[in-house]
Amino acid sequence: MAYWEAEALLSLFAEGPLPEFGSIYRTINNSAIDAWVKKSRERFGIKLLSRTKGFQKALYILRRHGIIGIFFDQNAGLQGALALLFDHVCSTTELPGIFTTKCGAELW
């Protein structure tokens, strides 16, 4: 089980309601599979936000003191920040820093 799967189960272990929770994700090219993944994850109350179209919704959630999950194990490409991971150069997303600056959110 990866963090992706564990995140969907947070509400099962929380005492009381969780704040509004969204997660940026990469859509799947097959629309039927993408719809199934989205439905299966969102049934526990987490909103899946497309990394190509969901940034405004993510900012909205953060401004209301909600939580946004960003998975950092994806290659951010040429626009990412270079970092070392196990002595290998990799491209990481700068979204956490951007969201923190725009919304004053805490970064964990």
mmCIF file of C-alpha atoms in Angstrom:
data_model
loop_
_atom_site.group_PDB
_atom_site.id
_atom_site.type_symbol
_atom_site.label_atom_id
_atom_site.label_comp_id
_atom_site.label_asym_id
_atom_site.label_seq_id
_atom_site.Cartn_x
_atom_site.Cartn_y
_atom_site.Cartn_z
ATOM 1 C CA MET A 1 0.000 0.000 0.000
ATOM 2 C CA ALA A 2 1.388 3.391 -0.976
ATOM 3 C CA TYR A 3 0.622 6.837 0.444
ATOM 4 C CA TRP A 4 -1.940 7.275 -2.325
ATOM 5 C CA GLU A 5 -4.057 4.425 -0.981
ATOM 6 C CA ALA A 6 -3.500 5.294 2.674
ATOM 7 C CA GLU A 7 -4.625 8.884 2.122
ATOM 8 C CA ALA A 8 -8.070 7.690 1.041
ATOM 9 C CA LEU A 9 -8.498 5.922 4.395
ATOM 10 C CA LEU A 10 -7.779 8.912 6.662
ATOM 11 C CA SER A 11 -11.418 9.480 7.493
ATOM 12 C CA LEU A 12 -11.730 5.927 8.835
ATOM 13 C CA PHE A 13 -9.168 6.599 11.566
ATOM 14 C CA ALA A 14 -9.899 10.222 12.426
ATOM 15 C CA GLU A 15 -11.793 11.077 15.571
ATOM 16 C CA GLY A 16 -14.339 13.618 14.409
ATOM 17 C CA PRO A 17 -14.616 15.264 11.022
ATOM 18 C CA LEU A 18 -11.539 16.045 8.938
ATOM 19 C CA PRO A 19 -11.054 19.456 7.374
ATOM 20 C CA GLU A 20 -11.829 19.722 3.665
ATOM 21 C CA PHE A 21 -9.226 17.570 1.914
ATOM 22 C CA GLY A 22 -8.081 17.569 -1.679
ATOM 23 C CA SER A 23 -5.274 15.866 -3.510
ATOM 24 C CA ILE A 24 -3.565 16.845 -6.758
ATOM 25 C CA TYR A 25 -3.327 13.837 -9.063
ATOM 26 C CA ARG A 26 -2.398 12.961 -12.619
ATOM 27 C CA THR A 27 -5.421 11.960 -14.655
ATOM 28 C CA ILE A 28 -5.317 8.629 -16.440
ATOM 29 C CA ASN A 29 -5.541 8.661 -20.239
ATOM 30 C CA ASN A 30 -8.304 6.039 -20.221
ATOM 31 C CA SER A 31 -11.386 8.024 -19.161
ATOM 32 C CA ALA A 32 -13.267 4.962 -17.845
ATOM 33 C CA ILE A 33 -10.370 3.945 -15.586
ATOM 34 C CA ASP A 34 -9.840 7.556 -14.513
ATOM 35 C CA ALA A 35 -13.517 7.857 -13.542
ATOM 36 C CA TRP A 36 -13.296 4.612 -11.551
ATOM 37 C CA VAL A 37 -10.149 5.738 -9.695
ATOM 38 C CA LYS A 38 -11.714 9.112 -8.932
ATOM 39 C CA LYS A 39 -14.963 7.541 -7.683
ATOM 40 C CA SER A 40 -13.154 4.981 -5.514
ATOM 41 C CA ARG A 41 -10.928 7.625 -3.884
ATOM 42 C CA GLU A 42 -13.584 10.296 -3.446
ATOM 43 C CA ARG A 43 -16.036 8.006 -1.660
ATOM 44 C CA PHE A 44 -14.136 8.714 1.568
ATOM 45 C CA GLY A 45 -14.480 12.491 1.176
ATOM 46 C CA ILE A 46 -11.185 13.390 -0.513
ATOM 47 C CA LYS A 47 -11.533 15.557 -3.603
ATOM 48 C CA LEU A 48 -9.210 14.552 -6.426
ATOM 49 C CA LEU A 49 -7.968 17.594 -8.310
ATOM 50 C CA SER A 50 -6.441 17.230 -11.748
ATOM 51 C CA ARG A 51 -2.909 18.563 -11.919
ATOM 52 C CA THR A 52 -3.832 20.267 -15.193
ATOM 53 C CA LYS A 53 -7.131 21.865 -14.087
ATOM 54 C CA GLY A 54 -7.403 21.645 -10.295
ATOM 55 C CA PHE A 55 -5.092 24.362 -9.000
ATOM 56 C CA GLN A 56 -7.772 27.004 -8.465
ATOM 57 C CA LYS A 57 -9.849 24.527 -6.467
ATOM 58 C CA ALA A 58 -6.737 23.616 -4.428
ATOM 59 C CA LEU A 59 -6.146 27.285 -3.598
ATOM 60 C CA TYR A 60 -9.813 27.620 -2.620
ATOM 61 C CA ILE A 61 -9.523 24.656 -0.223
ATOM 62 C CA LEU A 62 -6.308 26.017 1.329
ATOM 63 C CA ARG A 63 -7.805 29.469 1.836
ATOM 64 C CA ARG A 64 -10.628 27.815 3.806
ATOM 65 C CA HIS A 65 -7.995 26.122 6.046
ATOM 66 C CA GLY A 66 -8.336 22.765 4.311
ATOM 67 C CA ILE A 67 -5.620 20.288 3.381
ATOM 68 C CA ILE A 68 -4.072 19.603 -0.027
ATOM 69 C CA GLY A 69 -1.971 16.513 -0.654
ATOM 70 C CA ILE A 70 0.736 16.727 -3.311
ATOM 71 C CA PHE A 71 2.647 13.611 -4.249
ATOM 72 C CA PHE A 72 6.286 14.428 -4.749
ATOM 73 C CA ASP A 73 7.414 11.169 -6.371
ATOM 74 C CA GLN A 74 6.543 12.300 -9.897
ATOM 75 C CA ASN A 75 9.048 13.803 -12.324
ATOM 76 C CA ALA A 76 8.239 17.528 -12.531
ATOM 77 C CA GLY A 77 10.027 17.895 -15.856
ATOM 78 C CA LEU A 78 11.932 20.954 -17.012
ATOM 79 C CA GLN A 79 9.858 23.367 -14.887
ATOM 80 C CA GLY A 80 10.687 21.571 -11.621
ATOM 81 C CA ALA A 81 13.399 22.341 -9.081
ATOM 82 C CA LEU A 82 16.450 20.106 -9.203
ATOM 83 C CA ALA A 83 17.164 18.116 -6.044
ATOM 84 C CA LEU A 84 19.226 15.114 -5.024
ATOM 85 C CA LEU A 85 17.448 11.875 -4.179
ATOM 86 C CA PHE A 86 19.714 8.955 -3.263
ATOM 87 C CA ASP A 87 22.604 10.739 -5.005
ATOM 88 C CA HIS A 88 20.621 11.118 -8.240
ATOM 89 C CA VAL A 89 19.476 14.459 -9.627
ATOM 90 C CA CYS A 90 15.698 14.617 -9.975
ATOM 91 C CA SER A 91 13.122 17.249 -10.845
ATOM 92 C CA THR A 92 10.686 18.000 -8.015
ATOM 93 C CA THR A 93 7.535 20.094 -7.928
ATOM 94 C CA GLU A 94 7.584 23.601 -6.503
ATOM 95 C CA LEU A 95 3.821 23.554 -5.864
ATOM 96 C CA PRO A 96 4.078 23.238 -2.052
ATOM 97 C CA GLY A 97 6.130 26.430 -1.888
ATOM 98 C CA ILE A 98 3.835 28.251 -4.318
ATOM 99 C CA PHE A 99 0.712 27.266 -2.349
ATOM 100 C CA THR A 100 2.357 28.222 0.949
ATOM 101 C CA THR A 101 3.283 31.648 -0.402
ATOM 102 C CA LYS A 102 -0.141 32.313 -1.955
ATOM 103 C CA CYS A 103 -2.263 31.096 0.959
ATOM 104 C CA GLY A 104 -0.048 31.256 4.043
ATOM 105 C CA ALA A 105 -0.659 27.535 4.498
ATOM 106 C CA GLU A 106 1.516 25.337 6.701
ATOM 107 C CA LEU A 107 3.827 22.979 4.834
ATOM 108 C CA TRP A 108 4.219 19.468 6.229
#
